[in-house]
CSV table of C-alpha atoms in Angstrom, one decimal:
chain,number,residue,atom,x,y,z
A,1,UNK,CA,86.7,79.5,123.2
A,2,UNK,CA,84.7,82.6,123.2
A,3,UNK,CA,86.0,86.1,123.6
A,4,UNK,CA,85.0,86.0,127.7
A,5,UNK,CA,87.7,82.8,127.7
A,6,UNK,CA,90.1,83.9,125.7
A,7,UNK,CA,90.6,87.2,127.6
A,8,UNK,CA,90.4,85.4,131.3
A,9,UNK,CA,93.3,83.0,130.3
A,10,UNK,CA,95.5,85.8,129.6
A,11,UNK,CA,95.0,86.4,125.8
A,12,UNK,CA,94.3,90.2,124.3
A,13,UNK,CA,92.9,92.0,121.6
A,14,UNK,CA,94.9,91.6,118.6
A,15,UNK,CA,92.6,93.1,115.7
A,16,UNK,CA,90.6,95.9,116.2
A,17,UNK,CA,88.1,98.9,114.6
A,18,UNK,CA,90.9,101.5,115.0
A,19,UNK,CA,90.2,104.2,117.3
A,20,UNK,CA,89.9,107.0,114.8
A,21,UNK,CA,87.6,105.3,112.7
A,22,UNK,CA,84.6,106.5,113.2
A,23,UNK,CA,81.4,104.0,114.0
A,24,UNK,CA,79.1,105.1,111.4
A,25,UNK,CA,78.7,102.8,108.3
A,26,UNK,CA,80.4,103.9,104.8
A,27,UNK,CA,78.8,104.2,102.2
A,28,UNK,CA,81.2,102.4,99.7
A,29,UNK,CA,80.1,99.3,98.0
A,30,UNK,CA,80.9,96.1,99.3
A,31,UNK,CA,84.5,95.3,98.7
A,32,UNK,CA,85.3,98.1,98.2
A,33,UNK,CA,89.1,99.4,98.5
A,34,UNK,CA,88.9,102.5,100.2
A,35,UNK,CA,87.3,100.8,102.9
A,36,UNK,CA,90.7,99.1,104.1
A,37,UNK,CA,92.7,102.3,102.9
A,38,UNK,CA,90.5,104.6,105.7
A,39,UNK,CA,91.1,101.8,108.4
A,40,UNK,CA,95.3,102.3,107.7
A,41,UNK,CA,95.2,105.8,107.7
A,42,UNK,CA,93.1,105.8,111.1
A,43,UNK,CA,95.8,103.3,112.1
A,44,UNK,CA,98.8,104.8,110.9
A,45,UNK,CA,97.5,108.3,112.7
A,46,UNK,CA,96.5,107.0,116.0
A,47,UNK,CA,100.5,104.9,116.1
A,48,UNK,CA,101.7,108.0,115.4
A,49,UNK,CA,99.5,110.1,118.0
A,50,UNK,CA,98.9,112.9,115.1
A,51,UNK,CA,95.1,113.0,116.1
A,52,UNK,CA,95.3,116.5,116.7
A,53,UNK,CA,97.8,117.8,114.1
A,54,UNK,CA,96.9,115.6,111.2
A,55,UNK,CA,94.7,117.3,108.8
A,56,UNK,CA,93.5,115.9,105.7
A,57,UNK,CA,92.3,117.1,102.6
A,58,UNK,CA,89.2,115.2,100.8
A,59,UNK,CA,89.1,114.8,97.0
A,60,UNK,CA,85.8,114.6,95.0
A,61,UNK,CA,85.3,111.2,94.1
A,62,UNK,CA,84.2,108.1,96.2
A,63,UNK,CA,86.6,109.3,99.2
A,64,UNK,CA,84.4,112.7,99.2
A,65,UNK,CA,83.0,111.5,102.9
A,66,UNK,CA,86.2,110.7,104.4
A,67,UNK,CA,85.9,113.4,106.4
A,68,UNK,CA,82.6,111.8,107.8
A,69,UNK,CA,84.9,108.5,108.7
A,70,UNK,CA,87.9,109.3,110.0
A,71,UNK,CA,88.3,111.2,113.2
A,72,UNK,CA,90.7,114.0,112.7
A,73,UNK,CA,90.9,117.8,110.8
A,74,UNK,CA,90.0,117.8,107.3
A,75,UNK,CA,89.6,120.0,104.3
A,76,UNK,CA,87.7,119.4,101.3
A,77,UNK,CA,88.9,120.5,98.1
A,78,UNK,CA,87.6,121.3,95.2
A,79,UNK,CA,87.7,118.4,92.0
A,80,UNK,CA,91.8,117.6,91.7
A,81,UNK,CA,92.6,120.6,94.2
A,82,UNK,CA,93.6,118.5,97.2
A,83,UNK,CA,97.4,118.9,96.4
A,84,UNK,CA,97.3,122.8,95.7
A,85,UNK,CA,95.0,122.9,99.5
A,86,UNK,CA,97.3,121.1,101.6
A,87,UNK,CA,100.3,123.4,99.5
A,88,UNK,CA,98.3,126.1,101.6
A,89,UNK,CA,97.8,124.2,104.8
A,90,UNK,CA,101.5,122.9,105.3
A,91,UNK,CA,102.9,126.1,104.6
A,92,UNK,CA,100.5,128.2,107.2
A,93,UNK,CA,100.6,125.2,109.8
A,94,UNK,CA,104.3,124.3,110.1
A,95,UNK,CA,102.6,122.2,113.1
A,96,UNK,CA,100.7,120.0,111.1
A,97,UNK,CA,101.0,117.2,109.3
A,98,UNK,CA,99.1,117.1,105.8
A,99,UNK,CA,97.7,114.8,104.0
A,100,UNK,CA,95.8,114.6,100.7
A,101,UNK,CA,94.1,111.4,99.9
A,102,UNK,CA,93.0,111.0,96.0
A,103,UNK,CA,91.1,108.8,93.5
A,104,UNK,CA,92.6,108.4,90.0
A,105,UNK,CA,89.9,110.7,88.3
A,106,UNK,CA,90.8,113.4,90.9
A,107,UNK,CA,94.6,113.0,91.1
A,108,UNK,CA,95.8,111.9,87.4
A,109,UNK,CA,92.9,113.2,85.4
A,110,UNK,CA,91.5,116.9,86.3
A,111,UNK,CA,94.4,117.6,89.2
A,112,UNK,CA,97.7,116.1,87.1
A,113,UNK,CA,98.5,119.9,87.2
A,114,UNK,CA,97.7,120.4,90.7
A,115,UNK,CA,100.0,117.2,91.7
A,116,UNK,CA,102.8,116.9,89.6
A,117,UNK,CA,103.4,120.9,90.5
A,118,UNK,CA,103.2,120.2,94.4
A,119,UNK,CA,105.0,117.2,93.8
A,120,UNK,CA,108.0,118.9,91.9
A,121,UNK,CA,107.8,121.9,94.5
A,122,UNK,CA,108.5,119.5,97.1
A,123,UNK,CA,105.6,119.9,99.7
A,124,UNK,CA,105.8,118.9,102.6
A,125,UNK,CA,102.9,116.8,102.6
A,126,UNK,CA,101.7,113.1,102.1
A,127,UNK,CA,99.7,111.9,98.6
A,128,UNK,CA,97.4,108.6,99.0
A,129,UNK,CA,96.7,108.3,95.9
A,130,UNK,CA,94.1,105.3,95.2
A,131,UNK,CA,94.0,103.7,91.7
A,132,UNK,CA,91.3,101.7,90.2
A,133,UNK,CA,91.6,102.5,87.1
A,134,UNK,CA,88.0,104.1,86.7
A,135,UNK,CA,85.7,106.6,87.8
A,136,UNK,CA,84.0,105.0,90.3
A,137,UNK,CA,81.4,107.3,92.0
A,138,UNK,CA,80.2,108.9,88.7
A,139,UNK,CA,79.2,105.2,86.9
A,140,UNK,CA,82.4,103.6,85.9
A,141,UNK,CA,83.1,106.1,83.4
A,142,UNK,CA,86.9,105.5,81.7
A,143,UNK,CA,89.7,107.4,83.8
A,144,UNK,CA,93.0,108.3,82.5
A,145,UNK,CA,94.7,105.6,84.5
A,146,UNK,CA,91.9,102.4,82.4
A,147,UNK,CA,94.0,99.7,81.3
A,148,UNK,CA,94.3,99.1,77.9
A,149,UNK,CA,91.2,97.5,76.7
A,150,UNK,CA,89.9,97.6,79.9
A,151,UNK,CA,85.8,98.1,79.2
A,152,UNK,CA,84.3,100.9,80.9
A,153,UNK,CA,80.6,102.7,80.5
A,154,UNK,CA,82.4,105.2,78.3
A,155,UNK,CA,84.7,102.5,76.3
A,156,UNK,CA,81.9,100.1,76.4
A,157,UNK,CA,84.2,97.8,73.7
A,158,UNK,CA,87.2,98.6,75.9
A,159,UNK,CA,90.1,101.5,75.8
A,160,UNK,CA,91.1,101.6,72.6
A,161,UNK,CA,94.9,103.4,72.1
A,162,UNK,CA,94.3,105.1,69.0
A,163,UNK,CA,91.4,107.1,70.5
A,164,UNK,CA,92.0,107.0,73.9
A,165,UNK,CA,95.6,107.1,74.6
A,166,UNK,CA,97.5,105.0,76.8
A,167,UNK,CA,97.1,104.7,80.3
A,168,UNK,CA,98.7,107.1,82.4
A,169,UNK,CA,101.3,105.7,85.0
A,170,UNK,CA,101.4,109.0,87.1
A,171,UNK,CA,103.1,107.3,89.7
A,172,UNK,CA,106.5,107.1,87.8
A,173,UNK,CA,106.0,110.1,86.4
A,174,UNK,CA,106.1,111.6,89.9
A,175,UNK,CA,109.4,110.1,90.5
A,176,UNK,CA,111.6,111.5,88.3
A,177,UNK,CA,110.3,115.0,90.3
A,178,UNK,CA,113.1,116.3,92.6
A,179,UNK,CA,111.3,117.3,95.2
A,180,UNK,CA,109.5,113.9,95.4
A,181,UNK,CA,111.3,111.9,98.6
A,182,UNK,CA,109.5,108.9,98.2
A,183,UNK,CA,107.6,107.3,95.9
A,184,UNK,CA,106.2,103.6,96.4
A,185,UNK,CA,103.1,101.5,95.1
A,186,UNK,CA,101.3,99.2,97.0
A,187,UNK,CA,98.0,97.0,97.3
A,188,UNK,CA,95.5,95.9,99.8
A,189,UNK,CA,94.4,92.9,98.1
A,190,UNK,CA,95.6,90.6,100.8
A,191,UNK,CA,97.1,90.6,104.1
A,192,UNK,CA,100.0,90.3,103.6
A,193,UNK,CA,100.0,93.4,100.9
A,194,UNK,CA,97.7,95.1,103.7
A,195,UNK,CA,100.3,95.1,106.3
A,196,UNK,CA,102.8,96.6,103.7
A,197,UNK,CA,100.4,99.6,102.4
A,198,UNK,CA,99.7,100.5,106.2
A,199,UNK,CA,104.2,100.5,106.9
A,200,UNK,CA,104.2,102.8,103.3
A,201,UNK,CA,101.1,104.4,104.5
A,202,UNK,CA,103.5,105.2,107.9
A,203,UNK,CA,106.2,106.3,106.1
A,204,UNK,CA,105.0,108.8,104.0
A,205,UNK,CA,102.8,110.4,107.5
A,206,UNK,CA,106.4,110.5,109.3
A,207,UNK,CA,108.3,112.3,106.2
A,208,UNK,CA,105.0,114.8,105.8
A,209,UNK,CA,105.8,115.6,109.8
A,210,UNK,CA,109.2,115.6,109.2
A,211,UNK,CA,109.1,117.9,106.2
A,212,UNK,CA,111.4,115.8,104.0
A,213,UNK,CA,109.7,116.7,100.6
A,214,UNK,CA,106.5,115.0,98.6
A,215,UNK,CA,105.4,111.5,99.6
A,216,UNK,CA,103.3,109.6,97.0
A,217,UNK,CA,101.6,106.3,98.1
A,218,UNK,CA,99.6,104.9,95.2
A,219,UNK,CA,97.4,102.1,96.3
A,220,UNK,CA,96.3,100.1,93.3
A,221,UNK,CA,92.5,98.8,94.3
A,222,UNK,CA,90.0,97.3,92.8
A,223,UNK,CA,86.3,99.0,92.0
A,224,UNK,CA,84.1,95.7,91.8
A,225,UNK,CA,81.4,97.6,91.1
A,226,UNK,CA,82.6,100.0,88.4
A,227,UNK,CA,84.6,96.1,86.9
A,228,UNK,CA,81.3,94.7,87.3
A,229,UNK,CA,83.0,91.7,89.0
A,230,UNK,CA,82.5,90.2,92.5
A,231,UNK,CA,85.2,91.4,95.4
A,232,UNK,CA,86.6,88.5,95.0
A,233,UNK,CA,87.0,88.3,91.3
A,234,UNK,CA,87.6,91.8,91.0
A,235,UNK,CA,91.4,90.8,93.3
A,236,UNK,CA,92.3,88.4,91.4
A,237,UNK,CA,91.9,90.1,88.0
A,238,UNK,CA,93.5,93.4,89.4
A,239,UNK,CA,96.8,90.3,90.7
A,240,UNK,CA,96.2,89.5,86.5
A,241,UNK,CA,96.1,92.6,84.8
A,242,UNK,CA,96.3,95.7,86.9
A,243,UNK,CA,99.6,94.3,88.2
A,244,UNK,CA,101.4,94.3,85.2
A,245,UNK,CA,101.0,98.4,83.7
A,246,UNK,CA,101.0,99.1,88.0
A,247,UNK,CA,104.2,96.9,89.4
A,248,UNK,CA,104.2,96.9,93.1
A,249,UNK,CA,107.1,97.7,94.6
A,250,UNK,CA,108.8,101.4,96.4
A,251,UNK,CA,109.9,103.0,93.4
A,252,UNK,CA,112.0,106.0,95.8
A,253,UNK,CA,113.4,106.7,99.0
A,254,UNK,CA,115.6,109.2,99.6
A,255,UNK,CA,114.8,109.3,103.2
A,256,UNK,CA,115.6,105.8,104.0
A,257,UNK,CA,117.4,104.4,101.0
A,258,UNK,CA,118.0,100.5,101.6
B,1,UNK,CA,103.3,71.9,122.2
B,2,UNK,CA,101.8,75.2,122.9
B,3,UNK,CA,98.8,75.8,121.0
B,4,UNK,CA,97.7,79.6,119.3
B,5,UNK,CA,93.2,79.3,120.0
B,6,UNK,CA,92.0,82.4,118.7
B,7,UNK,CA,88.3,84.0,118.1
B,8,UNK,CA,86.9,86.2,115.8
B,9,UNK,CA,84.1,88.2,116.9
B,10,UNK,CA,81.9,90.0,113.7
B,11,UNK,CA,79.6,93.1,113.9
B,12,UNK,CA,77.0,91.8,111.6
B,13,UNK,CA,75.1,94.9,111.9
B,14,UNK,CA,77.5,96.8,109.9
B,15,UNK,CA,79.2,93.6,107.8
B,16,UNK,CA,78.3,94.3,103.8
B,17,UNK,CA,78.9,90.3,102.5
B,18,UNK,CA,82.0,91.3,100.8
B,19,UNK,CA,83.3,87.6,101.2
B,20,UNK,CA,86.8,89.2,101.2
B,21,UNK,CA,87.6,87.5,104.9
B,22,UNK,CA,85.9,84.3,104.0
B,23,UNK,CA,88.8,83.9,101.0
B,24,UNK,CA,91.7,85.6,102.9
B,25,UNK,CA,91.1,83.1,106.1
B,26,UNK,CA,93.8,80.3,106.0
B,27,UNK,CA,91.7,78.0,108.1
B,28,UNK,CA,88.6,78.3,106.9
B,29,UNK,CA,86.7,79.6,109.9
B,30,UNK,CA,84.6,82.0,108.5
B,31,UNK,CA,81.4,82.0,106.5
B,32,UNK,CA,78.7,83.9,104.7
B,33,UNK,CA,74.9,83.4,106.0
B,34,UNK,CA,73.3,81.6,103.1
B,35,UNK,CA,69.8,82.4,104.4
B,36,UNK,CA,70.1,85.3,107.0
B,37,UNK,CA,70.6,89.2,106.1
B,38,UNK,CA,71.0,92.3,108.8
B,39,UNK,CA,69.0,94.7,108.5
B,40,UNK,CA,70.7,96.4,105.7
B,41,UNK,CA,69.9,93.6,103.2
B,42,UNK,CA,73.4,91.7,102.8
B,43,UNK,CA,74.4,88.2,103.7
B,44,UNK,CA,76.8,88.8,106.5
B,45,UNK,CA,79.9,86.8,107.9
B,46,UNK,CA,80.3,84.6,110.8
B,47,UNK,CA,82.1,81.8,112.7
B,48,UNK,CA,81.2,78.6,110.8
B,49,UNK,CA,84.0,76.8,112.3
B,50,UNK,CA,85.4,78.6,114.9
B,51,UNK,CA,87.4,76.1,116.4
B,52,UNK,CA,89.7,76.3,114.0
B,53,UNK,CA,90.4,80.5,114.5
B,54,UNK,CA,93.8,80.8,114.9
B,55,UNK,CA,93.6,84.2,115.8
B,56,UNK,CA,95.8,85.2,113.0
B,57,UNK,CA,94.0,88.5,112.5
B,58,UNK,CA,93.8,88.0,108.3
B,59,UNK,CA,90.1,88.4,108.3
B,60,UNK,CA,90.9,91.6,109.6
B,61,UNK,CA,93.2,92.9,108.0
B,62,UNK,CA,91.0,93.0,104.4
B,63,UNK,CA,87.5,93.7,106.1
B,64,UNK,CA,87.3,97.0,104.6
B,65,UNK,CA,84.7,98.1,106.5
B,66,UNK,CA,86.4,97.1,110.3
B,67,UNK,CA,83.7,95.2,111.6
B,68,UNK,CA,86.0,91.8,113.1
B,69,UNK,CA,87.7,92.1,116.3
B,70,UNK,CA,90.2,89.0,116.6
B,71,UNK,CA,91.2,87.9,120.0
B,72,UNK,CA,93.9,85.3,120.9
B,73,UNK,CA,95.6,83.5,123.4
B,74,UNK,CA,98.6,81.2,123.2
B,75,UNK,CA,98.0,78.0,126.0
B,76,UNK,CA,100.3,75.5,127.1
């Protein structure tokens, strides 16, 4: 049945563009995670009908041009500032709901300070934090958050403890922070995982408008290019390996404890 | 038994060959062009099979750059 059909015998639309995406092609590499993450938050604030009092605040990274995709206020910050911005924002613009959305080079290496002092402060604000364990835009450099022999242009015989350090799991970190209200981690790997990032995604928009405290969504994604892997491959070796330092799972909520 | 006949429809103009909805489709509907590119230079999606679509909206879900619009219809 074509479209024509299916809609003349009483059938509807049931996946979508979002409305708030805008219909200019990203420039992200195929595959790419950020892609699906742009498409919830468009979602999430359309459901919500925050068009006009969401604003966001873009990292430097591979999300630098989110402004340029999704349709609603934004700021951009300078390199791991996002956090200490939408501090500003939220607390000039009791009206409007902030959010901050972050790569792993912006949020856990050069902006830990900038984070984990919003976080423990209690903004009112949302944190989409996306972690692929590796600097993406710059060439795939190593990032604080790079597995454990995990090889990298930097680490070209992979991430080596003794030199490098361990991997950074800011994400619990954040947690033990008072004036964090809810902490989870999710994936977009499949659908399944997609449908719960965009109800986490949700979440963490309705306690920023709310003003319930700090809410941290880490997505763990993939960077295909960066892994030098196809989309594909890249999925199933995040399921493999990422998976195992980066549990899935909500890690806090004190808004909605279950 | 009522029967779920769903269709995907794909922007090819602005699909990048991920071949992320080809592997998350459960019926195997979809497809990458083996010969074809847009004008962008990648081997884009489509309907191979699309009598099978159930119209269960997976494709859409992981297409990260939200080029498939799934429609459906449930008939008796």
């Amino acid at each position: 049945m074509t479209k024509e059909e299916i809609i003349s015998a009483g059938g509807s639309k049931v996946a979508a563009k979002p409305r708030l995406l805008l219909d200019v092609n990203m420039h992200y590499c195929p595959g790419c995670s950020h892609g699906v993450v742009h498409k919830l938050v468009a979602e999430v604030i359309d459901e919500l009908g925050m068009e006009d009092t969401a604003i966001g605040v873009a990292p430097v990274g591979c999300a630098v041009f989110a402004y340029n995709y999704i349709d609603v206020d934004w700021v951009e910050a300078a390199h791991g500032r996002a956090p200490a911005v939408a501090t500003a924002l939220s607390r000039l613009n009791p009206d409007a709901t902030v959010f901050t959305y972050q790569g792993d080079g912006d949020l856990a290496a050069i902006g830990t300070c900038e984070t984990i002092h919003a976080c423990n402060r209690g903004e009112n604000i949302a944190i989409i934090f996306i972690n692929n364990g590796i600097y993406g835009m710059t060439g795939g450099q190593m990032a604080p958050t790079t597995l454990e022999g995990m090889k990298t242009s930097t680490t070209p015989y992979g991430r080596r403890v003794d030199l490098n350090g361990y991997p950074l799991n800011i994400t619990s970190l954040v947690k033990e922070l008072d004036g964090t209200c809810y902490v989870t981690r999710q994936a977009v790997h499949t659908p399944a995982a997609v449908r719960k990032a965009k109800a986490a995604i949700k979440q963490a928009f309705i306690n920023a408008r709310d003003k319930k405290g700090t809410s941290f969504v880490e997505i763990v994604s993939t960077c295909n290019s960066g892994w030098k892997m196809s989309p594909e491959k890249a999925n199933k070796w995040m399921e493999e390996n990422m998976f195992e330092k980066y549990p899935l799972g909500e890690l806090k909520n004190t808004v909605n404890p279950k | 038994m009522a029967k779920v006949i769903g269709t995907v429809e794909i922007d090819s103009a602005k699909c990048k060959g991920c071949n992320l909805c080809v592997v998350a489709c459960p019926t195997d509907v979809l497809a990458l062009r083996a010969k074809e590119v847009n004008d962008r230079g990648y081997h884009f999606a489509y309907a191979a099979d699309p009598e099978k679509c159930i119209g269960c909206a997976s494709c859409a879900l992981v297409c990260p750059d939200a080029c498939i619009e799934v429609y459906k219809v449930i008939s008796n």
